[in-house]
Short mmCIF file of C-alpha atoms in Angstrom, two decimals:
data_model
loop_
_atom_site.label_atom_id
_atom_site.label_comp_id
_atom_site.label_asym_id
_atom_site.label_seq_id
_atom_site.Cartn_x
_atom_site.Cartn_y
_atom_site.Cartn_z
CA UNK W 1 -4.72 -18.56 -2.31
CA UNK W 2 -5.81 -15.78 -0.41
CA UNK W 3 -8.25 -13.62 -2.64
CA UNK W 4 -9.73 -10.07 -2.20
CA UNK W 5 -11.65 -9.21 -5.45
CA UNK W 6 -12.06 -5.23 -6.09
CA UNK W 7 -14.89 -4.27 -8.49
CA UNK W 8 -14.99 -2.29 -10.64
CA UNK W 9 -11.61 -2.36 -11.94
CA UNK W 10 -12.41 0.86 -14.03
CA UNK W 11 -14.79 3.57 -13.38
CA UNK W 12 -15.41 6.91 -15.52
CA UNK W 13 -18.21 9.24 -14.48
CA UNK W 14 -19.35 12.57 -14.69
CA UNK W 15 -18.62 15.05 -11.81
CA UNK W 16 -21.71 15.25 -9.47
CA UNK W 17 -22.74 11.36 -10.04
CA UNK W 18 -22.41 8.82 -6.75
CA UNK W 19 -20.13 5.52 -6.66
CA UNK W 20 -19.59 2.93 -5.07
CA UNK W 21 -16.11 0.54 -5.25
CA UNK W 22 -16.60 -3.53 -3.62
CA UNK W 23 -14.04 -5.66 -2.40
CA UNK W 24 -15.09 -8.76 -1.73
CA UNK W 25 -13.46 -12.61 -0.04
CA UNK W 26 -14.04 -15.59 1.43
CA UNK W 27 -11.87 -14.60 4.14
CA UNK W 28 -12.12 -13.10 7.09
CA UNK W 29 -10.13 -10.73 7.79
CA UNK W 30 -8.95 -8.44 11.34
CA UNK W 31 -8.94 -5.14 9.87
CA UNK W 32 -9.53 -3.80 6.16
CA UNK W 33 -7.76 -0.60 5.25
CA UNK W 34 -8.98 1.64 1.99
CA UNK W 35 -6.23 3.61 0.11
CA UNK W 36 -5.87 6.28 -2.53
CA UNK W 37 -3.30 6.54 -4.81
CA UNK W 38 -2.41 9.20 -7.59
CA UNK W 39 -0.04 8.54 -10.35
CA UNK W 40 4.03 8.46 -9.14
CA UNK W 41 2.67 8.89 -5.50
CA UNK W 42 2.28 6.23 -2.68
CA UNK W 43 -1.26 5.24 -1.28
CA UNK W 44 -2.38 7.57 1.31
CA UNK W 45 -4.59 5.74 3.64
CA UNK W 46 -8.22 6.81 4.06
CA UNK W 47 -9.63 4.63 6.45
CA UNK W 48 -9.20 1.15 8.59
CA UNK W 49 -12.42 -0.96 9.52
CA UNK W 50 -11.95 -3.13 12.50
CA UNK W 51 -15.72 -4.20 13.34
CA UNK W 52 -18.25 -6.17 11.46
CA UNK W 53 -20.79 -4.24 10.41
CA UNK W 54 -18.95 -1.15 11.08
CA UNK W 55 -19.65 2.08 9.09
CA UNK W 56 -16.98 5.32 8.33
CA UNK W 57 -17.54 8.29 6.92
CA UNK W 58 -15.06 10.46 5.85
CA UNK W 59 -16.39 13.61 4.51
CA UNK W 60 -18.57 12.08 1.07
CA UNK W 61 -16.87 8.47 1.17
CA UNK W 62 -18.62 5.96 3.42
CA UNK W 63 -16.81 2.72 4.03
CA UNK W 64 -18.39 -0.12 5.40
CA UNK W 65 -17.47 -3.56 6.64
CA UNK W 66 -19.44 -6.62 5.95
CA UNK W 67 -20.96 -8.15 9.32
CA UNK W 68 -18.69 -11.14 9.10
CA UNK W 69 -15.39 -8.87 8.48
CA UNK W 70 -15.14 -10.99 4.75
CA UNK W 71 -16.32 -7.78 2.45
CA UNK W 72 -16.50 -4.04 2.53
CA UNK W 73 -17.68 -1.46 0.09
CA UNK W 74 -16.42 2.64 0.09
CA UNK W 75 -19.23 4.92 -1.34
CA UNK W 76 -18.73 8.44 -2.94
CA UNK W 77 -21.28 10.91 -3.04
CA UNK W 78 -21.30 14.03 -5.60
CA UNK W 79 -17.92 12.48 -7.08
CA UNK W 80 -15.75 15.30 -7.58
CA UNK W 81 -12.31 15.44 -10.41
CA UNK W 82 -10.08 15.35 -7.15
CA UNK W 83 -11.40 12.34 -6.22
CA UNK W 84 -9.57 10.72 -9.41
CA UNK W 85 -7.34 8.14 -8.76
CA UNK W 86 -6.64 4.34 -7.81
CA UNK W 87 -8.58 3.05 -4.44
CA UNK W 88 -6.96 0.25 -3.13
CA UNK W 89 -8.35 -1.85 -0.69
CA UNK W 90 -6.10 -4.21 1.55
CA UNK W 91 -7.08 -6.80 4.27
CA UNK W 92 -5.18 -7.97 7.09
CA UNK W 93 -5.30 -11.25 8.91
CA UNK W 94 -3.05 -11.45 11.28
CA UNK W 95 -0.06 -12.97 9.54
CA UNK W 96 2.95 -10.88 10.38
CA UNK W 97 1.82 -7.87 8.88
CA UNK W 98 0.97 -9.05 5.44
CA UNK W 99 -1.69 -7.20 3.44
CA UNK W 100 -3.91 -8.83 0.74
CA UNK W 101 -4.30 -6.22 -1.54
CA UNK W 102 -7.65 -6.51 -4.09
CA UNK W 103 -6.55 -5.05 -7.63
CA UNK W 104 -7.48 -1.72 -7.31
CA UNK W 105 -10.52 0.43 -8.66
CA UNK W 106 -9.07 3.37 -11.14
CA UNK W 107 -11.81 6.14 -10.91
CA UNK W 108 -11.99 9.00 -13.31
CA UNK W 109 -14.42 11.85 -12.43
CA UNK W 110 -14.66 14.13 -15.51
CA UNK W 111 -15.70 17.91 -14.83
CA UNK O 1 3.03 12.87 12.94
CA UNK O 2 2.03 9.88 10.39
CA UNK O 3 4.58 10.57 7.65
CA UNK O 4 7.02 8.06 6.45
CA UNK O 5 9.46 9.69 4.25
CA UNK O 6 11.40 8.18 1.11
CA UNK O 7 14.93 9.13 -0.83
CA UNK O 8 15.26 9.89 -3.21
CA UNK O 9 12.09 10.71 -5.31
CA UNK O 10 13.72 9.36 -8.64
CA UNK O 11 17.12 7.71 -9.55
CA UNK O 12 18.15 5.99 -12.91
CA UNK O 13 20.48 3.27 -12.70
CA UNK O 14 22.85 1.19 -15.19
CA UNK O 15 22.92 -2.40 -14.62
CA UNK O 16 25.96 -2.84 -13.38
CA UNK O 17 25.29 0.43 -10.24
CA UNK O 18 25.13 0.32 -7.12
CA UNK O 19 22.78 2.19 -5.50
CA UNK O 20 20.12 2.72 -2.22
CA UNK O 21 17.01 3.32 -1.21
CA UNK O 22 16.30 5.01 1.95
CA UNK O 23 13.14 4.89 4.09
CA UNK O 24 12.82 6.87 7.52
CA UNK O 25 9.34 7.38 10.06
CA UNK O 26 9.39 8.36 13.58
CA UNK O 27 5.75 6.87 14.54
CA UNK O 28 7.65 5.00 17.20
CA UNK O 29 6.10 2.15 14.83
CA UNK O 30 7.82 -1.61 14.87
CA UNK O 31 7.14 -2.97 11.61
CA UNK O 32 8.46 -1.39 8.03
CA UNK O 33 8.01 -3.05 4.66
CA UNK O 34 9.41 -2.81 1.40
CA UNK O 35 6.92 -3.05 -1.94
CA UNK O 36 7.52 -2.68 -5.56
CA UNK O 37 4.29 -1.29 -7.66
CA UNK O 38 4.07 -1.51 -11.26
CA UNK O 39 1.80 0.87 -12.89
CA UNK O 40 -2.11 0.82 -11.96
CA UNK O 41 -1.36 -2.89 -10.34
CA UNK O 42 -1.49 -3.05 -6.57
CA UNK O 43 1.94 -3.12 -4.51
CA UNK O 44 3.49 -6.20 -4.15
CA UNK O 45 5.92 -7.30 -0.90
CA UNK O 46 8.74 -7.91 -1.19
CA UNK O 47 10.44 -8.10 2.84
CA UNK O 48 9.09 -7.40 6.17
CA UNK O 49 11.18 -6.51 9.24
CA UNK O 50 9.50 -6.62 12.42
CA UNK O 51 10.95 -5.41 15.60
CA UNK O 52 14.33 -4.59 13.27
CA UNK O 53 14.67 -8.40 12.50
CA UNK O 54 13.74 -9.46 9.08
CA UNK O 55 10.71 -11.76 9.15
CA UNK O 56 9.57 -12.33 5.87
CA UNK O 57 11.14 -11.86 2.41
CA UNK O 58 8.81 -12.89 -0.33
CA UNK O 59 11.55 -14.99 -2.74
CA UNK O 60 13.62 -11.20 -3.79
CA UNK O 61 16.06 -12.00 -6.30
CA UNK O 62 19.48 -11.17 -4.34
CA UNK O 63 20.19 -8.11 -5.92
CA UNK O 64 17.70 -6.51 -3.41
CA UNK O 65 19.16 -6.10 -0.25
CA UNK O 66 17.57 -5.03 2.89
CA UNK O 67 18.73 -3.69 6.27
CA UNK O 68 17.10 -1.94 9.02
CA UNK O 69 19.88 -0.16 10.63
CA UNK O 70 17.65 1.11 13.86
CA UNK O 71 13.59 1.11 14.55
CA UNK O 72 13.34 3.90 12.38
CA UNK O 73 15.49 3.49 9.34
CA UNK O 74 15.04 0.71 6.32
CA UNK O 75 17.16 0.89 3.39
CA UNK O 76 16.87 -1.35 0.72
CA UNK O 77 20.68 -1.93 -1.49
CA UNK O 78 20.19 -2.30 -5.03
CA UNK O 79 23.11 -3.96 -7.26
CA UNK O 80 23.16 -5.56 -10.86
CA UNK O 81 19.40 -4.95 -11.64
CA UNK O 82 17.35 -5.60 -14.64
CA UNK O 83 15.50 -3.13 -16.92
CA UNK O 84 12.85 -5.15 -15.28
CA UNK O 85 13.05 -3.91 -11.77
CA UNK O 86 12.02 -0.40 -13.28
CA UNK O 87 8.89 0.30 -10.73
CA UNK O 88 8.26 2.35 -7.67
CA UNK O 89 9.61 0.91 -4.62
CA UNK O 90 7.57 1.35 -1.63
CA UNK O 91 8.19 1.62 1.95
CA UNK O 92 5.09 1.34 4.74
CA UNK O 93 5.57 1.29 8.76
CA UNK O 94 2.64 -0.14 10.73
CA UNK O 95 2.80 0.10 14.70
CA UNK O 96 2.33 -3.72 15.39
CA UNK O 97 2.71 -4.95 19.09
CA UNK O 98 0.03 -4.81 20.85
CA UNK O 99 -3.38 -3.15 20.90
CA UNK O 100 -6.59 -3.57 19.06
CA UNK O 101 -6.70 -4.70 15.28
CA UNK O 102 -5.47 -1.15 13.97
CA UNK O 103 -2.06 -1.75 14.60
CA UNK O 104 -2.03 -3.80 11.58
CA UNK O 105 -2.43 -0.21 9.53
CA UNK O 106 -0.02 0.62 7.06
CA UNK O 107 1.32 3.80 6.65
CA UNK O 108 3.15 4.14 3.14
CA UNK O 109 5.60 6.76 2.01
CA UNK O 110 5.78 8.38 -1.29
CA UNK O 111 7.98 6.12 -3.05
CA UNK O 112 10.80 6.35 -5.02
CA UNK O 113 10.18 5.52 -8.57
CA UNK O 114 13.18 3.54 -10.25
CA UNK O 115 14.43 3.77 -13.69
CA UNK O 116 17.00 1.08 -14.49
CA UNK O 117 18.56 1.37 -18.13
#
């Protein structure tokens, strides 16, 4: 079974505090996508990490992707109440377009 | 334009309707995808159609149907569902061919979230 394991599954801080979501396998995997989704909405997709070792930053998230493409991590600095919601993280491995998706992180950032 | 658009938003169903799902994007991208998402769980597939041929369908009970009429339409034909089914059904496009690893990047739409009674 092909595993990607998301931690933590549930996150509540205050507004201003820094985060930081892991998704973890022992897989490797060709790309890595991150998501965010709000309630009754699909996943919007934030960023895709292709290299190991590669870094992304997107505004206050930073993604990264472990040197040997098997693990990646997003960071949030200053965590603001619009960054509630559920971050996904899916890995690809070149099998037809099938995504293994870890079980989501839902983040609440109270004001 | 990365937009893959979904009708409708909502729809409520009896058991015994039939209904549709529709799913458009004009990405120019090869690959679209079905998913059904229960609340705060991640989506799960359910078909695959690459290059407008069906290439993988993840054991749907037959009462889903898909079709891809053209590159850039996907419907997916509901009929005798279960209270069950209630979820939001997803549809994703992804550019596929070829290219670096990034054409494995899937674009979702906003879903249509099912009610059946």
């Amino acid at each position: 079974t092909q595993l990607l394991e998301q931690s933590p599954q549930f996150l509540s801080i205050q507004e201003g505090e820094n985060l930081t979501v892991y998704c973890n396998s022992s897989s490797v995997f060709s790309s890595l996508q991150w998501y965010r989704q709000e309630p009754g909405e699909g996943p919007v997709l934030l960023v895709t990490v292709v290299t190991g070792g590669e870094v992304k930053k997107l505004k206050r998230l930073t993604f990264q992707f472990g040197d040997a493409r098997k693990d990646s991590s997003l960071h949030i600095t200053a965590a603001q109440p619009g960054d509630t919601g559920l971050y996904l993280c899916a890995g690809a491995r070149n099998q037809g377009g099938k995504l293994i998706f870890g079980q989501g992180t839902e983040l609440s950032v109270k004001p | 334009d990365t937009e893959v658009t979904q009708t409708p938003k909502h729809l409520v169903m009896g058991m015994t309707n039939k209904k549709s799902l529709k799913c458009e994007q004009h990405m120019g991208h090869r690959a679209m995808y079905w998913y059904k998402q229960k609340a705060k769980k991640p989506p799960e597939l359910m078909f695959v159609y690459s290059y407008e041929k069906l290439s993988i369908n993840e054991s749907v009970p037959s009462r889903f149907s898909p079709e891809c009429p053209n590159s850039s339409l996907l419907n997916l034909h509901l009929h005798a569902l279960q209270p069950e089914d209630s979820a939001l059904y997803l549809c994703a496009s992804s550019p596929m061919g070829s290219g670096g690893m990034e054409r494995e990047t899937q674009y979702f739409g906003p879903g249509t979230r099912l009610l059946v009674l």
